[in-house]
Coordinates of C-alpha atoms in Angstrom, one line a residue:
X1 CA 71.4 29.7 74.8
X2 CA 75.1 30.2 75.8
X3 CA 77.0 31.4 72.3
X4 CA 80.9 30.8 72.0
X5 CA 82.1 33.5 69.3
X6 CA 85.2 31.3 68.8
X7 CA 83.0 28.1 67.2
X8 CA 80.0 30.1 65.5
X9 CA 80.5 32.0 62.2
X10 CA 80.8 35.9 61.5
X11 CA 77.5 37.4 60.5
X12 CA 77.8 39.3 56.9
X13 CA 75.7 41.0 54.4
X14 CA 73.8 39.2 51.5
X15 CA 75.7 40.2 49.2
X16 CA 79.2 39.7 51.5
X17 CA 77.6 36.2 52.2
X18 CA 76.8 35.9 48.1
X19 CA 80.4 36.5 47.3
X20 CA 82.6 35.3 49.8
X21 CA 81.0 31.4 48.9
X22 CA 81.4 28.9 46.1
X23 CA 78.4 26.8 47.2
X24 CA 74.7 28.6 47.5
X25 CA 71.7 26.8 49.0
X26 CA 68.8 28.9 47.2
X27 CA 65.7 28.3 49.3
X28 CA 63.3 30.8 47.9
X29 CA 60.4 30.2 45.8
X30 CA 60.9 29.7 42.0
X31 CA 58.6 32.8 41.6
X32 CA 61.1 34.6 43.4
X33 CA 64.4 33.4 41.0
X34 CA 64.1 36.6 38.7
X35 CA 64.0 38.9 41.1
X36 CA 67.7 37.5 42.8
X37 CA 71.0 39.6 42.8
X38 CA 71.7 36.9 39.1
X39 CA 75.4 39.3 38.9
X40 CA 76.6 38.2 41.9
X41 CA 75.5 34.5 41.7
X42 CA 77.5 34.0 38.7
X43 CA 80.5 31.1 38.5
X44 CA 79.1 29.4 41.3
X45 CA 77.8 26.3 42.2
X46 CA 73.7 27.0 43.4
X47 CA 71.7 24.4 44.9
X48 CA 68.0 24.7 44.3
X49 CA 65.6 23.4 47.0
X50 CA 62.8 24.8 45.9
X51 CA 59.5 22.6 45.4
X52 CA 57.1 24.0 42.2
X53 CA 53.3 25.1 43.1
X54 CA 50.5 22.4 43.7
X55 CA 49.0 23.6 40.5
X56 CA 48.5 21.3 37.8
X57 CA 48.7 23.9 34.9
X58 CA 52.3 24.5 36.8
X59 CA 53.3 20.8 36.6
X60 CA 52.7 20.1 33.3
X61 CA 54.5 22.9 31.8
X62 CA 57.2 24.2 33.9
X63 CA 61.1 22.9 35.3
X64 CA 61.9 24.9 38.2
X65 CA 65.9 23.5 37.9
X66 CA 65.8 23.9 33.8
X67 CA 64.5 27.3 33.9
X68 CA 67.1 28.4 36.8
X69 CA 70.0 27.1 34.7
X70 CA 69.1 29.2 32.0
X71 CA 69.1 32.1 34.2
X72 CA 72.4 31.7 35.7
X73 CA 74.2 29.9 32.0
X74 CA 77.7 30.2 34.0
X75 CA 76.7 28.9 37.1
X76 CA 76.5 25.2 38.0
X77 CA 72.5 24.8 39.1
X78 CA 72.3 21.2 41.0
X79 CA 68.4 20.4 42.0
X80 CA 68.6 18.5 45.4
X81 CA 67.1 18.3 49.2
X82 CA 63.4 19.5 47.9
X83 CA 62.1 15.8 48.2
X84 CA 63.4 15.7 52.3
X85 CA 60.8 16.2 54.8
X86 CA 61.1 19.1 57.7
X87 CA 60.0 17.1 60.0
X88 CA 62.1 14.2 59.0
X89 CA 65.1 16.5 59.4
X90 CA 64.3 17.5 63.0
X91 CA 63.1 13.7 64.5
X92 CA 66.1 12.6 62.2
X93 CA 63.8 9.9 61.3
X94 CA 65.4 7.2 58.6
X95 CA 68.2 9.2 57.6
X96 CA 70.2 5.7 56.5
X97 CA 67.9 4.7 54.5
X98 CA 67.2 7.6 52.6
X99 CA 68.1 8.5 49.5
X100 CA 68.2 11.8 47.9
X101 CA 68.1 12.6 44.8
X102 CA 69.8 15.3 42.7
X103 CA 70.5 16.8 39.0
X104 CA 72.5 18.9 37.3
X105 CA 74.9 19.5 33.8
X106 CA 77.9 19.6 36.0
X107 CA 79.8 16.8 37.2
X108 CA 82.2 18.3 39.6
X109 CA 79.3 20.3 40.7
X110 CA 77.1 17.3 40.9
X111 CA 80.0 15.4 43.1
X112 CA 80.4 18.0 45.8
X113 CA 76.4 18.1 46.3
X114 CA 76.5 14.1 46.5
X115 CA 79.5 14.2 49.1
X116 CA 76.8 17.1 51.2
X117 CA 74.2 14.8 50.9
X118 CA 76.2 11.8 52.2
X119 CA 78.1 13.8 55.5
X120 CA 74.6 14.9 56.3
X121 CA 73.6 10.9 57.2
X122 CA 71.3 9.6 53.6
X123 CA 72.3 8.3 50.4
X124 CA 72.8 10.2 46.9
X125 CA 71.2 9.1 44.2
X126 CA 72.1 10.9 41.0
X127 CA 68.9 11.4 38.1
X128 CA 71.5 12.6 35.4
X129 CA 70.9 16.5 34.2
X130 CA 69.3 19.3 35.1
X131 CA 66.4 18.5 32.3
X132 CA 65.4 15.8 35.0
X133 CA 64.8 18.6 37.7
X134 CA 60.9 18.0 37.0
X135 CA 60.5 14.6 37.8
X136 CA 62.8 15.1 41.2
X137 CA 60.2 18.3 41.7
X138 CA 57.0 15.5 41.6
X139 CA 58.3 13.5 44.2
X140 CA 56.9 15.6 46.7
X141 CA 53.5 15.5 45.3
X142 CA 53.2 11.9 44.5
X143 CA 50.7 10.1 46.4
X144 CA 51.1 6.2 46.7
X145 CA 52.0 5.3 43.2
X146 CA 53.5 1.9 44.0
X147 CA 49.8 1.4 45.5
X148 CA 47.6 2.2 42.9
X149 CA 48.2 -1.7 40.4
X150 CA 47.9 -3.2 43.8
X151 CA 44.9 -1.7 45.2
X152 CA 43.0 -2.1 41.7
X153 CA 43.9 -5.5 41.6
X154 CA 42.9 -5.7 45.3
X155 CA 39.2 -4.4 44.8
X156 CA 39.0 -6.3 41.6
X157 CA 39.3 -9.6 43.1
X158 CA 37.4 -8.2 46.2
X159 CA 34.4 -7.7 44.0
X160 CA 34.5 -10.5 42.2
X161 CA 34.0 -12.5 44.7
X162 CA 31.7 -10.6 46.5
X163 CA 29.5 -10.9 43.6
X164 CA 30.0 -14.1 43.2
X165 CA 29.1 -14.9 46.5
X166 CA 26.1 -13.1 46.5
X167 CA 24.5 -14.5 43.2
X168 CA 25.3 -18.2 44.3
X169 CA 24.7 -18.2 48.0
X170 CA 21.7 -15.0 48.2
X171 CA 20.0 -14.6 44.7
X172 CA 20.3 -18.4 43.5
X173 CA 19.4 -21.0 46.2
X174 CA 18.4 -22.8 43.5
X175 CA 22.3 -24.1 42.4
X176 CA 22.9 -25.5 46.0
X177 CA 19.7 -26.8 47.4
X178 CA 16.5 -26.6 44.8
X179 CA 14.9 -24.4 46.3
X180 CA 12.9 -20.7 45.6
X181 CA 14.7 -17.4 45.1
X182 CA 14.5 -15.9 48.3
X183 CA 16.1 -12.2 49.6
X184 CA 18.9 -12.4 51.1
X185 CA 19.3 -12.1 54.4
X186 CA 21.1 -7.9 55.7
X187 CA 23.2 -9.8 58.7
X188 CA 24.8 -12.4 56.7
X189 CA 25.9 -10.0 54.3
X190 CA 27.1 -8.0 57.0
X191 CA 29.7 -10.6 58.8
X192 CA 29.1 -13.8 57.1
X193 CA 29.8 -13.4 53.5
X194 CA 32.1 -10.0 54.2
X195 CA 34.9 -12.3 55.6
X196 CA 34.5 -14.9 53.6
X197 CA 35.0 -12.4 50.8
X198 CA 38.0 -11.3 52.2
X199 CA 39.7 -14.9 52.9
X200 CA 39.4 -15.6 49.2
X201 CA 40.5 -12.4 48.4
X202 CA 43.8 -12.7 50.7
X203 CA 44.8 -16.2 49.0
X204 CA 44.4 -15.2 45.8
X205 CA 46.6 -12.0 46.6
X206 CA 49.2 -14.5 48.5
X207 CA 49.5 -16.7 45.7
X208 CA 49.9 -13.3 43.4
X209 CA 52.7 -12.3 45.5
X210 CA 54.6 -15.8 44.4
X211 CA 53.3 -17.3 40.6
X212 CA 55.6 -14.2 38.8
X213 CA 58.4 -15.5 40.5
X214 CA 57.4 -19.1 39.2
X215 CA 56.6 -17.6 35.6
X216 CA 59.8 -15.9 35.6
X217 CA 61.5 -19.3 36.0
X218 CA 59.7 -21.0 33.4
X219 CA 60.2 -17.8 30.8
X220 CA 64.3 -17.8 31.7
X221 CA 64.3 -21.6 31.1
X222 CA 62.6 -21.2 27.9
X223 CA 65.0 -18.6 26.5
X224 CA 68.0 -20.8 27.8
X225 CA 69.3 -17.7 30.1
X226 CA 68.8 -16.3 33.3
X227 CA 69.6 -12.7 32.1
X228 CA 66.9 -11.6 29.8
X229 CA 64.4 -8.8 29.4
X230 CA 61.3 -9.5 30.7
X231 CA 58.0 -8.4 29.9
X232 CA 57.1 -5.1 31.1
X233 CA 53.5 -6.4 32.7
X234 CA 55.9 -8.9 34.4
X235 CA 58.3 -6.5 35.4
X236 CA 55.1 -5.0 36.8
X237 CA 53.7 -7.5 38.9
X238 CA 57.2 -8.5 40.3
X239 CA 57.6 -4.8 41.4
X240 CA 54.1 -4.9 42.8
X241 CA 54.5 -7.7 45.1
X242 CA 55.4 -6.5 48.2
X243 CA 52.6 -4.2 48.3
X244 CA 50.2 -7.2 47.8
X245 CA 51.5 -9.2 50.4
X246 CA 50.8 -5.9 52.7
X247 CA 47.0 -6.3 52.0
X248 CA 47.1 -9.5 51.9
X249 CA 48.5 -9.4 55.6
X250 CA 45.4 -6.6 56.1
X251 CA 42.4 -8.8 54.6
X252 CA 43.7 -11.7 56.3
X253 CA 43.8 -10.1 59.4
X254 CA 40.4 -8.6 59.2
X255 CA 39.2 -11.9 57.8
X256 CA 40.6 -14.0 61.6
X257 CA 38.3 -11.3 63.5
X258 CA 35.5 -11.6 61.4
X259 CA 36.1 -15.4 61.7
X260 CA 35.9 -15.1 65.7
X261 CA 33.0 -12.7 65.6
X262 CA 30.9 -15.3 63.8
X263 CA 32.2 -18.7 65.0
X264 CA 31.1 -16.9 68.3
X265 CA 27.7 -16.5 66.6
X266 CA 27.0 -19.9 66.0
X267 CA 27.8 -23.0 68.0
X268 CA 29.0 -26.1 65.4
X269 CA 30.2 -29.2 66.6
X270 CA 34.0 -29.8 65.6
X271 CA 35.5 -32.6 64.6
X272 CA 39.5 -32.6 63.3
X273 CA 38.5 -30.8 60.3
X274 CA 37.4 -27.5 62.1
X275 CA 40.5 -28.2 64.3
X276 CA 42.8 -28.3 61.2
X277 CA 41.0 -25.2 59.5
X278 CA 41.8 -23.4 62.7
X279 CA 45.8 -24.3 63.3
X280 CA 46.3 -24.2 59.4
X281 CA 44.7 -20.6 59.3
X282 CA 46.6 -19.5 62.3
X283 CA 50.1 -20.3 60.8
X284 CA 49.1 -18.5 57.6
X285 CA 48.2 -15.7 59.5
X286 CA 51.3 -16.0 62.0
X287 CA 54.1 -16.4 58.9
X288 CA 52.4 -13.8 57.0
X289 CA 52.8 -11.8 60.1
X290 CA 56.2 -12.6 60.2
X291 CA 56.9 -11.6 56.4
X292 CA 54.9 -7.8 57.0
X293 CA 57.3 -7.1 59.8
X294 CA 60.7 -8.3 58.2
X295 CA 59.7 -6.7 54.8
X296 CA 60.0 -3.4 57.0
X297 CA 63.1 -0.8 55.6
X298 CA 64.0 -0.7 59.9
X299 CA 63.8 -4.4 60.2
X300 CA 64.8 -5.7 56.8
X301 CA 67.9 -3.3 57.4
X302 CA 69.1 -5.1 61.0
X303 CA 68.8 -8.7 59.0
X304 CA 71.6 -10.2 56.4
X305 CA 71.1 -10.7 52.9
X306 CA 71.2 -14.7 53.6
X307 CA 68.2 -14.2 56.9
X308 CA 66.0 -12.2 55.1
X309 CA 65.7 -13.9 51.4
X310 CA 65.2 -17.2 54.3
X311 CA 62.6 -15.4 55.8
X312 CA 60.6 -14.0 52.4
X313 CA 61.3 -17.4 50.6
X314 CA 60.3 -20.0 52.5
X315 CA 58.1 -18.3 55.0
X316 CA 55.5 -17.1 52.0
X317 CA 55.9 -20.3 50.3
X318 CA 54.6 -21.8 53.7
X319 CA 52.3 -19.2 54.0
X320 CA 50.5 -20.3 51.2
X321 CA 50.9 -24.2 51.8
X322 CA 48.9 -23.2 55.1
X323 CA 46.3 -21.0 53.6
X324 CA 45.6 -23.9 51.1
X325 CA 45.0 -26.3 53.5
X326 CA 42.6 -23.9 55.8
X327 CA 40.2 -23.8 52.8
X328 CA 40.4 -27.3 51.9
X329 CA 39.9 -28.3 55.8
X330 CA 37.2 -25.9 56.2
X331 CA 35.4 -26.8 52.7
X332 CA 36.3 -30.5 52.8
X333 CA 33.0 -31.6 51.7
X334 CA 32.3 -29.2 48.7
X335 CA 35.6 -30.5 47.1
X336 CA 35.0 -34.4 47.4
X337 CA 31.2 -34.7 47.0
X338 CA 29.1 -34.3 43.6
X339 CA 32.2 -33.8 41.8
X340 CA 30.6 -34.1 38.5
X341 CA 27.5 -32.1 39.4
X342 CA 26.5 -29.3 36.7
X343 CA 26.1 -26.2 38.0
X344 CA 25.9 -22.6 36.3
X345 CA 28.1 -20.8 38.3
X346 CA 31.1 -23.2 40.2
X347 CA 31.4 -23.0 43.6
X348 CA 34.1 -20.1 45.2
X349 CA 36.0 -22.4 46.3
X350 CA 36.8 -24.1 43.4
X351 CA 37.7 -20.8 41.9
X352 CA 39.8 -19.6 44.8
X353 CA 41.8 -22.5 44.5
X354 CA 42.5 -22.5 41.0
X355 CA 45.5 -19.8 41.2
X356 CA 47.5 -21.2 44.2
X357 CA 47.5 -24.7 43.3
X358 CA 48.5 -24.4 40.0
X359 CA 51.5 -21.7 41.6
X360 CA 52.2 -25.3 44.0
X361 CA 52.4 -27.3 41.2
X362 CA 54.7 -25.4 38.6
X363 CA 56.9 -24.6 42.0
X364 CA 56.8 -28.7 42.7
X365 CA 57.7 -28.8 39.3
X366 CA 61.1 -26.3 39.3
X367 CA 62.1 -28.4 42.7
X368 CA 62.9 -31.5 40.7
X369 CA 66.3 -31.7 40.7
X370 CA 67.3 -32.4 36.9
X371 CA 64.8 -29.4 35.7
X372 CA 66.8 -27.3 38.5
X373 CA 70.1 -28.2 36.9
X374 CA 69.2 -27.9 33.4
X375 CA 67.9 -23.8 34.4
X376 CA 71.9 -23.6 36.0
X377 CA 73.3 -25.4 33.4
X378 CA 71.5 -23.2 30.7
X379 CA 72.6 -20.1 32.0
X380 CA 76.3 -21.3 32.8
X381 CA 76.6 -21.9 29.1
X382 CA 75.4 -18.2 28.2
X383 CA 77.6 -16.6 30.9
X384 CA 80.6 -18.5 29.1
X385 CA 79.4 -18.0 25.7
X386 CA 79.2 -14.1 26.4
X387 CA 82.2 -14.0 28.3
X388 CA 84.3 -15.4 25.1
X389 CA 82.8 -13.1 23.1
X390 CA 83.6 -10.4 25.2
X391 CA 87.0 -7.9 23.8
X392 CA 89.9 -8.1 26.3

């Protein structure tokens, strides 16, 4: 490649290159820290890069940027870039939306790293000091801990109803129709009863992604103040919600092919019911669609404030008003016939829709427009109640 000397830099020794700069980017592994020319390095500001072994023994005991810092005590050590990807870097792949995050017992030294971070194209995000150097050194190894309540709770209900299905429809016959206990049958279990699984198991996650929300309400009513510490398994869920409406998205989706693969198994006869339970399913599956795409860090970014809460609010909320009436439509005659028949175990249905119509209800219940006003007017009062008590 064609080199002009006048725009490229002089090339020096290490120890030239050591000397001559206030800033050093030390990108060799922390095994190799001891070993370094530590005289030289002294009074200056060292950025450490480096990422700690795989090892668990390592992880638990060791602080790559704490130990460092106590080998250079009059240099400013600032833990940063180790959580950035190489091949991020090169496709220059989300580099707005990125943040990187950095450490260190120095301010000034802490402010020149952020002002790096932010000419190279992401977003600083300070952790405090250098003692917190481990837990930016474990971002590299973390492996979908937002997803790990979500998918629990995911295979939870999943079996649940799996199992219920199977007792009442396979193993008791007896509870529907009187009759023998008979095997159950390898197809059905196959198609049949694996997407009806997974509908039940995508409303119940829908409606999960919305009754905090409604819980929250009731709880900031209750205390008379809209700013008030919540719960932590409340704080929980709400941080958990996007990643249940993502497989809720999936099991829906996989639910509408299963749906086609056996409807094209078996001929019914439709009337306006299995017309409705078809449209009402489709625009649950279409808005919840809609929300997967927009809650997307590319997408969500091109969107205002004002568009996306539109989207997210009353897009889910009608995502779930549709999903509601695609079970009712489709199960029309096990909610209105023997309504007072005694059964051991109820009916999935009644159990799937438990959850989401009670979420309806209380949200039906925060629309009202004096319950609305009282929620305002109770946290107006604490606002100006604080803000009197507050020294000028």
């Amino acid at each position: 490649s064609l080199r002009v000397p006048s725009e490229c830099g002089s090339v020096v020794s290490v120890t030239e290159g050591l000397t001559d700069s206030d800033v050093l980017v030390l990108a060799v592994p922390a095994g190799a820290h001891p070993n370094l020319p530590l005289e030289i390095m002294k009074n200056k500001i060292i950025i450490d890069v480096s990422n700690r072994p795989s090892s668990e023994s390592f992880h638990q005991h060791n602080n790559i940027g704490e130990s460092l810092q106590a080998l250079l005590p009059n240099s400013h050590v600032v833990k940063a870039f180790n959580t950035l990807s190489a091949y991020a870097l090169f496709r220059g792949i989300q580099q707005g939306t990125t943040a990187v995050p950095y450490c260190g017992n120095d301010d000034v030294a802490k402010c020149e790293v952020a002002r790096m971070i932010r000419r190279l194209g992401f977003t600083s995000e300070d952790h405090g000091s250098i003692e917190q150097a481990k837990q930016i050194e474990n971002i590299p190894f973390s492996f979908f801990t937002k997803w790990r309540l979500p998918v629990i709770i995911a295979i939870t209900i999943l079996t649940f109803f799996w199992i219920l299905m199977f007792v009442r429809k396979r193993l008791c016959p007896l509870v529907d129709s009187g009759g023998d206990w008979t095997a159950t049958s390898p197809e059905k279990l196959i198609l049949q009863q694996t997407q009806h699984t997974l509908a039940l198991t995508a409303l119940t996650l829908l409606t999960l992604c919305y009754t905090p929300g409604v819980l929250v309400s009731y709880i900031q009513l209750h205390r008379g103040s809209r700013f008030c510490r919540l719960p932590n398994w409340m704080e929980n869920w709400l941080k958990s919600r996007k990643e249940l409406g993502v497989i809720a998205l999936m099991t829906a989706a996989v639910h509408a092919v299963g749906a086609i693969a056996d409807a094209a198994t078996e001929h019914k006869d439709g009337d306006w019911r299995i017309y409705s339970y078809f449209i009402c399913g489709i625009y649950s599956l279409g808005l919840m669609l809609v929300l997967g795409i927009t809650s997307l860090p590319s997408v969500g970014a091109a969107m205002s404030w004002r568009e996306f809460s539109f989207v997210q609010r009353y897009g889910g909320w009608w995502a779930l008003v549709f999903a509601i009436m695609h079970v009712i439509f489709y199960k029309w005659d096990h909610l209105t016939m023997n309504l007072f028949k005694f059964v051991v175990i109820p009916h999935q249905i009644h159990l799937v829709l438990t959850l989401p119509l009670l979420t309806l209800l209380l949200k039906l219940l925060l629309l009202l427009l004096w319950l609305r006003n009282k929620c305002l007017k109770h946290g107006a009062n604490v606002e100006e109640s604080v803000a009197k008590d507050l020294p000028v």
